[in-house]
XYZ file of C-alpha atoms in Angstrom:
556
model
C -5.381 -26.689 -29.629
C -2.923 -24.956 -27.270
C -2.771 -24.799 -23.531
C -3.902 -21.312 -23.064
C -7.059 -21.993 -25.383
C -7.892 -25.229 -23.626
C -8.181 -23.047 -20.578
C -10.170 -20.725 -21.890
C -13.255 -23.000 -22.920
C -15.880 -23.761 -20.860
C -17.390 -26.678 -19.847
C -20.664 -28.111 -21.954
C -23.478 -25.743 -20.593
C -21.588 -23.423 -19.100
C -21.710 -20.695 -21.817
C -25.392 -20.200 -21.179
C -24.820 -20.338 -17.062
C -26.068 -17.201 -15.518
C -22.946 -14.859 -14.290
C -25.094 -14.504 -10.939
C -24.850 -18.784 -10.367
C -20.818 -18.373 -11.025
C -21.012 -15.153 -8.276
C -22.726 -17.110 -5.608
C -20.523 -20.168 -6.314
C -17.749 -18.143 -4.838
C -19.357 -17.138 -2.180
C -21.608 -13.620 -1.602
C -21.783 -12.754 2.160
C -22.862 -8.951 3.142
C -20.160 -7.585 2.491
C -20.784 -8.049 -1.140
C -24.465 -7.276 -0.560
C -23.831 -3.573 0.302
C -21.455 -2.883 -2.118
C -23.956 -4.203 -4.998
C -26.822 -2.037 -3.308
C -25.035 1.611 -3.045
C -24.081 0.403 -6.951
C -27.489 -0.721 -8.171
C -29.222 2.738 -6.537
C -26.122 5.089 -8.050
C -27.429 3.367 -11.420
C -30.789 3.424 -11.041
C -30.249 7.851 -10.417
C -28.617 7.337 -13.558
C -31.229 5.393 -15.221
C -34.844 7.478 -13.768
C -34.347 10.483 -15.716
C -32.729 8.755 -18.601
C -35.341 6.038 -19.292
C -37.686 8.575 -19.019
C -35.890 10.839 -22.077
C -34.638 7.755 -23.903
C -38.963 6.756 -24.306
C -39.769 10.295 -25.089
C -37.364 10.895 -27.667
C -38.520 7.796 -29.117
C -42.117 8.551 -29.811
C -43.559 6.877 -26.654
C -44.439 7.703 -23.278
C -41.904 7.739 -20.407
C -43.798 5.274 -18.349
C -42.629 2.501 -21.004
C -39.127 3.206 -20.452
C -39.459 2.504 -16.578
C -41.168 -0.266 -17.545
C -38.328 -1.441 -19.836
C -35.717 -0.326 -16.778
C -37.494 -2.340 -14.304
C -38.567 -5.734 -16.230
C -35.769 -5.531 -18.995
C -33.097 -4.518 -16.524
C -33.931 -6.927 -13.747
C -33.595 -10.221 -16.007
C -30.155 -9.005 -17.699
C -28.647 -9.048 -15.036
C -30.627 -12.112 -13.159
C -30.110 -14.164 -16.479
C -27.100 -12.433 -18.092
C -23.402 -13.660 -18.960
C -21.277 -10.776 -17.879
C -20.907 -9.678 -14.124
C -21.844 -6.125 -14.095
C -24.316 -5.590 -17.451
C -27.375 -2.931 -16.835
C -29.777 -3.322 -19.155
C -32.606 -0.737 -20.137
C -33.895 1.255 -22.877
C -30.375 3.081 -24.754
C -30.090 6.115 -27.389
C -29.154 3.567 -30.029
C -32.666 2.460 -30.274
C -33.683 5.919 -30.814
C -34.236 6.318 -34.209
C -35.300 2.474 -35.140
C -38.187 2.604 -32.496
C -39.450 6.403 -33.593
C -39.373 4.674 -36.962
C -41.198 1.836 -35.926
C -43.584 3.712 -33.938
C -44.429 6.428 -37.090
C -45.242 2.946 -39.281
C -46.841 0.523 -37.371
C -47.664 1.987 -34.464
C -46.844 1.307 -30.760
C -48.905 -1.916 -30.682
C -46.298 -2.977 -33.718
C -43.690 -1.787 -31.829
C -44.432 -3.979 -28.635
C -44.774 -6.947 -31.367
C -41.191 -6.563 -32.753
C -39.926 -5.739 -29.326
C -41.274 -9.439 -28.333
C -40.059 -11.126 -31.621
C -36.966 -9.962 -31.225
C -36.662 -10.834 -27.919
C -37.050 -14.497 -29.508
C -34.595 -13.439 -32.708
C -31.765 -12.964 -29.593
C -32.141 -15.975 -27.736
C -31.854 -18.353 -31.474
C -28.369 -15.914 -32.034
C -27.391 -17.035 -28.082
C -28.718 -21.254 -28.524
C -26.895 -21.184 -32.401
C -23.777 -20.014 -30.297
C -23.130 -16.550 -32.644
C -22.430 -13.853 -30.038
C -18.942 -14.669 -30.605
C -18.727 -13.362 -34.388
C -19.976 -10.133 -32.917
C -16.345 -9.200 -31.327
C -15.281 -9.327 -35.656
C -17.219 -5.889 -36.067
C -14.140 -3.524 -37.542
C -13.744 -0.789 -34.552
C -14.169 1.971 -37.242
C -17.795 0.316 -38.053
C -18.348 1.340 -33.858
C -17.036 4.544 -33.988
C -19.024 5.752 -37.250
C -22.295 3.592 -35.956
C -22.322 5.010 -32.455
C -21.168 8.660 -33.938
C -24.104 8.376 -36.330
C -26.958 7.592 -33.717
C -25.085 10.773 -31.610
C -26.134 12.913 -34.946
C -29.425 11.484 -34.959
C -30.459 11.617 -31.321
C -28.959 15.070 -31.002
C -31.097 16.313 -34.345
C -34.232 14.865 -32.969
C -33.732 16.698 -29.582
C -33.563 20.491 -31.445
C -37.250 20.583 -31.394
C -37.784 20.151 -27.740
C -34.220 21.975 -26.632
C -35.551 25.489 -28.540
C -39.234 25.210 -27.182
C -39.787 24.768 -31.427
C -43.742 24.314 -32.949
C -43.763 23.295 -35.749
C -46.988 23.502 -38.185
C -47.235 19.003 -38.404
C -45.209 16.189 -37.543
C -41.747 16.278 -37.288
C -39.895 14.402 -40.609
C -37.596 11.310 -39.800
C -35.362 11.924 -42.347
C -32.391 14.189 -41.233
C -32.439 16.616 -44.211
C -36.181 17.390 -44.019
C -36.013 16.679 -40.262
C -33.458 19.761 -40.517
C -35.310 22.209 -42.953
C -38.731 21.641 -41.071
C -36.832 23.107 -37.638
C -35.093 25.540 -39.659
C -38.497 27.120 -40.894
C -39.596 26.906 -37.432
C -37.064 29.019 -36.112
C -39.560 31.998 -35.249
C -41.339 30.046 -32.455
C -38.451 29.855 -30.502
C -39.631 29.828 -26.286
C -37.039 31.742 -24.342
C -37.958 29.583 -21.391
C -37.172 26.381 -23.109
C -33.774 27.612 -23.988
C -33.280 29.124 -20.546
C -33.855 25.299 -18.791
C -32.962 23.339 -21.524
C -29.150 25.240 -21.938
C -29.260 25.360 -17.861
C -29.570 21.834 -17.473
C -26.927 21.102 -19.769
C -24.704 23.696 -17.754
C -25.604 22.095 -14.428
C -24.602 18.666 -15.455
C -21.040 19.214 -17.019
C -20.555 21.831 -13.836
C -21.309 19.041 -11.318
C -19.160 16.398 -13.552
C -16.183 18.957 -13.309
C -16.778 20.000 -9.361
C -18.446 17.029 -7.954
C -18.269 14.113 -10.439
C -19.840 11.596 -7.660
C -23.129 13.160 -7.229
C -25.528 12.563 -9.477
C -25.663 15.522 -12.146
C -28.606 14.291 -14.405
C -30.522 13.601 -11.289
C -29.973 16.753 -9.847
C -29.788 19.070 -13.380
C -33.230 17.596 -13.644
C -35.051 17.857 -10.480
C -33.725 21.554 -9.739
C -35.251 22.349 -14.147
C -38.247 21.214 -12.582
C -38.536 23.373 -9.481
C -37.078 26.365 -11.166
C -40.026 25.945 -13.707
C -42.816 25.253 -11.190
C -41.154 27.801 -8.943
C -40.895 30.640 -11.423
C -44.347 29.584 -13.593
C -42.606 29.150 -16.966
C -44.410 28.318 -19.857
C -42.807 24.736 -21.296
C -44.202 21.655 -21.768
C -43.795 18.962 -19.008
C -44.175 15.404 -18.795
C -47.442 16.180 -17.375
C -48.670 18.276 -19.736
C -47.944 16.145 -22.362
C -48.391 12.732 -21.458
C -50.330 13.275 -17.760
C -49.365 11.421 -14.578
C -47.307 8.100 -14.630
C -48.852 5.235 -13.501
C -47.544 3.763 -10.305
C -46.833 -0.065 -11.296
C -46.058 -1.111 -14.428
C -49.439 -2.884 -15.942
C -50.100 -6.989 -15.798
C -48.358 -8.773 -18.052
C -49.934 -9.427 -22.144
C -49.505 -10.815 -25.227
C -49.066 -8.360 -27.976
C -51.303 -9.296 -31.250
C -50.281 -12.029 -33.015
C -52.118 -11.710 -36.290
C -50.749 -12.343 -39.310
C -50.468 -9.173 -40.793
C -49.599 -8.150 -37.577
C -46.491 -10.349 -37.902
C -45.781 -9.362 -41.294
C -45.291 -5.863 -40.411
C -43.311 -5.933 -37.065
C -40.335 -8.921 -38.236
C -38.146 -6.173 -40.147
C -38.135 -4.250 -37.359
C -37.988 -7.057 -34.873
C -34.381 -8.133 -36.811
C -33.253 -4.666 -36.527
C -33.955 -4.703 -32.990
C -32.417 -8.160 -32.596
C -29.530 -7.115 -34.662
C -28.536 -4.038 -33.240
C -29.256 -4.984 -29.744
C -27.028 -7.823 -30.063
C -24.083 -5.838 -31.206
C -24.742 -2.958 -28.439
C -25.174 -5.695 -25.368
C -21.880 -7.208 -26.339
C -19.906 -3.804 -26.578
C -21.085 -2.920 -23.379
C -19.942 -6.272 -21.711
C -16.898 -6.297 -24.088
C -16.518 -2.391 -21.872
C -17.101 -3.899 -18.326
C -14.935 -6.641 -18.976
C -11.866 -4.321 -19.973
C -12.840 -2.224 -16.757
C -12.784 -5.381 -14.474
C -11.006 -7.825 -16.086
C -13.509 -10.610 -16.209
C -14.836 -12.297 -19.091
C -18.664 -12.204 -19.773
C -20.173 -14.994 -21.581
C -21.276 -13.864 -24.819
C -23.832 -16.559 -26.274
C -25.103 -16.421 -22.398
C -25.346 -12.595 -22.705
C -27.259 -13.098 -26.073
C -30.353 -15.342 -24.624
C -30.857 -13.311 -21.752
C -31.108 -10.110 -23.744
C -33.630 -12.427 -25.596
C -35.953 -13.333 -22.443
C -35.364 -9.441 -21.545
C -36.748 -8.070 -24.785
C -39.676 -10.750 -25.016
C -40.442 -9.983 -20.488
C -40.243 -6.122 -21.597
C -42.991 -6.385 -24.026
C -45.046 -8.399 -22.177
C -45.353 -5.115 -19.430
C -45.566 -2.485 -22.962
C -42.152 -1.915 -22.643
C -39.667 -1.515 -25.319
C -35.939 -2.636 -26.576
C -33.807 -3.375 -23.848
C -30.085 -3.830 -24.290
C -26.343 -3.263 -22.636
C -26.495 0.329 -22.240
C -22.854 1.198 -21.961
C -22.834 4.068 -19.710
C -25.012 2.840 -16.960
C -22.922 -0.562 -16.962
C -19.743 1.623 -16.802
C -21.382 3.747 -13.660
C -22.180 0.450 -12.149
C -18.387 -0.564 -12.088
C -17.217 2.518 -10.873
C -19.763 2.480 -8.146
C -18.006 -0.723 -6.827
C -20.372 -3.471 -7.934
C -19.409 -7.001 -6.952
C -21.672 -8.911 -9.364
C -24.895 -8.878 -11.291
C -27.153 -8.540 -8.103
C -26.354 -4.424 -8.262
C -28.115 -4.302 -11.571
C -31.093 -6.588 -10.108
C -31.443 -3.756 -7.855
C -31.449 -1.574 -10.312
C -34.657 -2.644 -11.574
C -36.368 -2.617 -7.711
C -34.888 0.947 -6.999
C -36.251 2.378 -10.408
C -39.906 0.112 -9.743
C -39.426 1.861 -6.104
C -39.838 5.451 -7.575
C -42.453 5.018 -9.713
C -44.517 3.554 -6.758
C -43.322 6.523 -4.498
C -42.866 9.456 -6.638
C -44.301 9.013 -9.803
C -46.623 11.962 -9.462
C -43.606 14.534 -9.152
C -42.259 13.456 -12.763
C -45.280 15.072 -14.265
C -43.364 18.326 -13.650
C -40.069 17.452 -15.567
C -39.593 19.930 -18.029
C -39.069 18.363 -21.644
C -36.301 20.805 -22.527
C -34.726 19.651 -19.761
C -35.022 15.983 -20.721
C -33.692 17.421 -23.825
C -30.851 18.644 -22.189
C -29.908 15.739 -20.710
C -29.926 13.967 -24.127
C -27.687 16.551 -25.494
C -25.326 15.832 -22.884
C -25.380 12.024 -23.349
C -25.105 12.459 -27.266
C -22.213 14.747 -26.896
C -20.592 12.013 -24.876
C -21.088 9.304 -27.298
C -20.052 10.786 -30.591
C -16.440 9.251 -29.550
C -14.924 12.370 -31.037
C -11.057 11.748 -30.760
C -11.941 8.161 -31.598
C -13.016 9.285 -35.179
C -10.498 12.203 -36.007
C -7.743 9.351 -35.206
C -9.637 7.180 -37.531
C -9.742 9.092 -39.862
C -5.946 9.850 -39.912
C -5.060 6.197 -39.657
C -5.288 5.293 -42.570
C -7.251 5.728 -46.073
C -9.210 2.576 -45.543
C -10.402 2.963 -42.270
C -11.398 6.419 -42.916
C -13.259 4.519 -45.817
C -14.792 2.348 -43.704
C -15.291 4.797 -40.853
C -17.365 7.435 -43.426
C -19.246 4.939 -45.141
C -20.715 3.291 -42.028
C -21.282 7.207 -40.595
C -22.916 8.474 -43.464
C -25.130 5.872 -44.500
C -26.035 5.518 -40.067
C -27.457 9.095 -40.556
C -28.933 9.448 -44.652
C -30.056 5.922 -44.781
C -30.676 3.365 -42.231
C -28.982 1.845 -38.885
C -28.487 -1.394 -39.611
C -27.570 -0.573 -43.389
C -25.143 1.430 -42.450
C -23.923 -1.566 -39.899
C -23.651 -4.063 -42.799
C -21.934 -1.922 -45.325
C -19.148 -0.906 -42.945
C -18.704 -4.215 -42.072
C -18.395 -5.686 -45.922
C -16.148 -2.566 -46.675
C -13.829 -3.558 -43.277
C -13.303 -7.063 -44.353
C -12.363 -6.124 -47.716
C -10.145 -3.648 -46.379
C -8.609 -6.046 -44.348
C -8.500 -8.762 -47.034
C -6.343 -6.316 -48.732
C -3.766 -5.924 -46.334
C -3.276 -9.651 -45.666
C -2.811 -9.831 -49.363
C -0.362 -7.029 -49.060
C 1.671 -8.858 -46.475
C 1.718 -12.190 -48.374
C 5.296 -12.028 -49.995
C 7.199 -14.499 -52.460
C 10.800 -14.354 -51.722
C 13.565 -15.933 -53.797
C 15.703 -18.526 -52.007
C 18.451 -16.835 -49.686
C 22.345 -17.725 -48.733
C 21.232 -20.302 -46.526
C 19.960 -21.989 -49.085
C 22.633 -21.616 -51.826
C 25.459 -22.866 -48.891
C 23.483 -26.045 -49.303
C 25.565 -26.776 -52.634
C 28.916 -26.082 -53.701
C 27.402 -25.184 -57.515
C 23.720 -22.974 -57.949
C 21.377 -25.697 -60.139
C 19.715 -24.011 -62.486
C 17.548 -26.699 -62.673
C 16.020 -26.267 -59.742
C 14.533 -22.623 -58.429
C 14.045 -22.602 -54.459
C 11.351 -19.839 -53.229
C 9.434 -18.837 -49.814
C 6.163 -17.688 -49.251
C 5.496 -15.861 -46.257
C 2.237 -15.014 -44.581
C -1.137 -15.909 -45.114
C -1.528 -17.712 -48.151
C -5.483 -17.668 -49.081
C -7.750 -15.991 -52.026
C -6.784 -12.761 -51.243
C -2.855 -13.354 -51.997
C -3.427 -16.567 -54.567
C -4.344 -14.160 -57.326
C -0.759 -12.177 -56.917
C 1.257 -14.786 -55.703
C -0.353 -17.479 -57.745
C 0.398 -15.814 -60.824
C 3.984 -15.045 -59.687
C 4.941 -18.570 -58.882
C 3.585 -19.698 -62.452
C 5.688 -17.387 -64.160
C 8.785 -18.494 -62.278
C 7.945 -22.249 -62.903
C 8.273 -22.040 -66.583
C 11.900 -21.855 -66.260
C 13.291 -24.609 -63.611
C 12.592 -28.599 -64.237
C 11.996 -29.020 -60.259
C 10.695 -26.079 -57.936
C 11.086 -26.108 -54.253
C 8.560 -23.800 -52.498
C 8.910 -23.685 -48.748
C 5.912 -23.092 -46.218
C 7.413 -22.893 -43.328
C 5.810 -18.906 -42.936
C 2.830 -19.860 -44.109
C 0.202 -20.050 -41.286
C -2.886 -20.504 -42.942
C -4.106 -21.700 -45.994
C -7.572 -21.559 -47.978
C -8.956 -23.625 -50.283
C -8.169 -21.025 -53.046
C -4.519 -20.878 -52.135
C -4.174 -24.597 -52.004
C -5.432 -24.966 -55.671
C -2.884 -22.532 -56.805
C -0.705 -25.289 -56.189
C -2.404 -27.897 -57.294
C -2.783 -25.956 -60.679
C 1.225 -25.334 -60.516
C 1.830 -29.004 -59.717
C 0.081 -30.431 -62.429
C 2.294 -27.552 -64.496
C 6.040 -28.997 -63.660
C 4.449 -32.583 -64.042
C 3.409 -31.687 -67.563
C 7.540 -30.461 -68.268
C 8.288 -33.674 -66.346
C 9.656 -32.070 -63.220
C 8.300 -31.773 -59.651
C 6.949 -29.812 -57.230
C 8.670 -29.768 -53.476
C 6.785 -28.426 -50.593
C 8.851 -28.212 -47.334
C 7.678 -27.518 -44.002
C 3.989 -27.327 -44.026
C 2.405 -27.127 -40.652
C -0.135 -29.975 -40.081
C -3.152 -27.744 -41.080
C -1.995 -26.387 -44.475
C -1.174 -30.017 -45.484
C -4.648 -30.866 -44.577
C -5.754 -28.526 -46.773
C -3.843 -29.067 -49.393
C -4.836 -32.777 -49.477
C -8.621 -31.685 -49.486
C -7.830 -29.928 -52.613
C -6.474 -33.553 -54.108
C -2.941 -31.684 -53.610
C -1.035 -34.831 -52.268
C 1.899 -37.421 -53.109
C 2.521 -38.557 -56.095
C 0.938 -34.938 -57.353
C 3.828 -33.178 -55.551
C 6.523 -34.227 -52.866
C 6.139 -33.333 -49.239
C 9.462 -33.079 -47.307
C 10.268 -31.826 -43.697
C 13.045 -28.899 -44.819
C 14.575 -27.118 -47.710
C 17.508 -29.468 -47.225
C 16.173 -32.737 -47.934
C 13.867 -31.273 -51.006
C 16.443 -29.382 -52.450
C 18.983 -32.810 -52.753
C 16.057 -35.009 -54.162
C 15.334 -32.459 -56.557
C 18.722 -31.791 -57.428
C 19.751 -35.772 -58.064
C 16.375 -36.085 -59.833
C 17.419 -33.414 -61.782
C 21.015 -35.133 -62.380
C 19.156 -38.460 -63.320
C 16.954 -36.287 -66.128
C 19.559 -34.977 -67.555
């Protein structure tokens, strides 16, 4: 193990060790307190009118997603391995929980909220959350493009004023026809405040990008339509006043078939929520240069999800954009998000009456906005330039995100990345004939003995090419050298390869040399029975290349 990786590990326990413990280690004065506090209420401006959308568009009222804001939020950060993580309800959970809702129902949905809350926290103890950084970057950009799609298409309905004649389809293609045939009821007021709202946030962004444009687009959609009596549907009229507190705490049902039917969804949940909570700390940690604790991260996303059901709530996870507001606003550690939660639980005690006059095309609005921003949209035209397989990859993880199914679309993009890569580290494992250096060695070239390199990765990938290569060119020298001084890796398939070809030059009574294997590849090769008197190990072309030569001299 090197020096700089030595430094790098933690002590035993200390990858589940809260990020707040770590911050208050090194001392948190007042200073430090303010700083978090104007952070955690610049979020939680962020977070009111987005919770609020992110539960609507998901088939469920907007009093669960201040409930996930408040409960979910607070223990991310309280429990949580990265500094500067906000947790809450995010757009990528759009489409699994309207799915789960149109199935099984919210009670079902509360169940696999709390199961997966469990599913997380086995991923964190089992020590996993590192394997999530392997995720190809074109399987992000065609994932997080895909949801963009899908939360975008389900927002047409509510962005046009659209009634349509029964439920809205799931599926993108009937989702798509059904709003299409719809287009008569268009409401001129709906498109008025919805296309206003989206106007009023970008034109704050460009003239004043720190105040808080959803926050404001929002609250002045809702006095213009009070103000001017238009006819749109409100959070009011729809769903009727929000509750001031967030209810006591329950168990969901626990019956069997109850079970049965909420565990697929609960590993979607788990599995998705796992891969967007590490992004987003993976993003504050390239913003601030700290390193978040990923198997830490993992359980406390766990005790989120399962503490966020408890109140009715639903998914919580990193959400990307509220962590990345939190940084900006100058947080100093995980207490900002804590207050988060309390400044968010503070408005629905306060004002929760007012939100029954949000406008739903301007929620709608505000969705557009935030799918626009997460399509990634340079990100995936330089993808898809880069090269044929991670446009592959990139498509095939897009595609199947918005025809098929989220995490189907996850696993296939990630199969079809590690193939592509295991292609190119076969591509870059070369065989290379023996240069000058090695011919200056000896006054005469032996044609009994045939001196050859390998360079790069030597595993199942390459053994197939250069496998079959090296046999060919060990049917015509007595003794082969083959150095591995380039070689810094080797699999089990790789080591058998020469195994096989050792047992070949024994059988014309010659040898097989290998030079310069690092400790590693030797061990390998020993595991595969690949060992003395099988084949000789020396330190350098040198020394093999005069044993083989003078046992070549003695043989003839």
């Amino acid at each position: 193990m090197t020096t700089a990786s030595r430094a790098g590990r933690l002590r035993p326990g200390e990858e589940y060790l809260p990020k707040i413990v770590t911050v208050l280690r090194e001392g948190y004065g007042r200073a430090s307190l303010r700083a978090d506090a104007l952070a955690g209420l610049t979020v939680a401006i962020v977070a009111l009118p987005l919770s609020m959308a992110i539960a609507i568009a998901s088939g469920v009222g907007p009093e669960r997603g201040l409930y996930t804001a408040i409960v979910g939020g607070f223990l991310v950060s309280a429990l949580g391995g990265s500094r500067h993580q906000i947790g809450g309800p995010a757009g990528a959970f759009i489409v699994l929980i309207a799915a789960c809702v149109a199935d099984i129902g919210v009670s079902g949905l509360v169940l696999a909220t709390f199961l997966s809350g469990f599913l997380l926290m086995a991923i964190g103890v089992l020590r996993l959350g590192g394997y999530i950084k392997f995720i190809p970057y074109p399987v992000v950009v065609g994932f997080t493009a895909g949801i963009a799609v899908i939360i975008l298409s389900s927002q047409v309905k509510e962005l046009f004023g659209l009634t349509l004649p029964g439920p809205e389809p799931a599926a993108l293609l009937p989702k798509l026809a059904a709003l299409w045939d719809a287009r008569g009821s268009v409401s001129g007021a709906a498109v008025a405040i919805a296309f206003g709202t989206i106007a009023m946030i970008e034109g704050i962004k460009r003239l004043r990008p720190g105040w808080p444009s959803l926050l404001i687009a929002v609250a002045v959609a809702s006095i213009a339509t009070a103000g001017l009596g238009l006819d749109v549907e409100t959070i009011g009229t729809r769903f009727g006043e929000l509750p001031r507190l967030p209810p006591a705490p329950a168990l969901p049902t626990l019956s069997g078939a109850a079970l049965a039917e909420a565990i697929p969804y609960a590993v979607s949940f788990a599995l998705l929520g796992a891969i967007e909570s590490l992004l987003s700390a993976i993003v504050a940690d390239g913003m601030t240069g700290a390193q978040h604790r990923s198997n830490a991260e993992l359980v406390a996303q766990g005790v989120a999800n399962a503490g966020s059901a408890l109140f009715g709530g639903i998914c919580v996870t990193g959400t990307i954009a509220r962590t990345a507001t939190n940084v900006r606003a100058g947080s100093r550690g995980p207490i900002s998000g804590m207050l988060h939660a309390l400044f968010v639980l503070a408005f629905m005690v306060v004002a929760a009456p007012l939100a029954g006059n949000i406008p739903l095309a301007a929620l709608a609005g505000l969705l557009a906005v935030v799918a626009w921003g997460m399509a990634e949209k340079e990100e995936f035209w330089a993808l898809l330039r880069a090269s044929k397989g991670d446009a592959m990859v990139l498509l095939a993880t897009f595609l199947l995100v918005i025809f098929r199914d989220l995490t189907e679309g996850i696993v296939v993009g990630f199969a079809l990345g590690g193939l592509v890569f295991i292609r190119r580290m076969s591509e870059a494992a070369r065989l290379e004939p023996a240069g000058e250096a090695v011919e200056e060695l000896s006054e005469a070239t032996d044609p009994d003995v045939l001196v050859y390199h390998i360079r790069g990765a030597f595993f199942f990938g390459a053994a197939a090419t250069v496998g079959s290569v090296l046999d060919r060119i060990a049917g015509r020298p007595r003794n082969f050298v083959v150095d591995l001084s380039e070689v810094p890796l080797m699999d089990s398939t790789g080591a058998r390869s020469l195994g096989l070809l050792a047992q070949k030059m024994a059988r014309k009574g010659g040898r097989l040399y290998l030079t310069a294997a690092s400790p590693d590849v030797r061990r390998m090769l020993w595991a595969q029975g690949v060992r003395e008197p099988k084949v000789r190990f020396l330190p350098d072309v040198a020394g093999a290349l005069a044993e083989a030569r003078g046992k070549a001299t003695n043989q003839g």
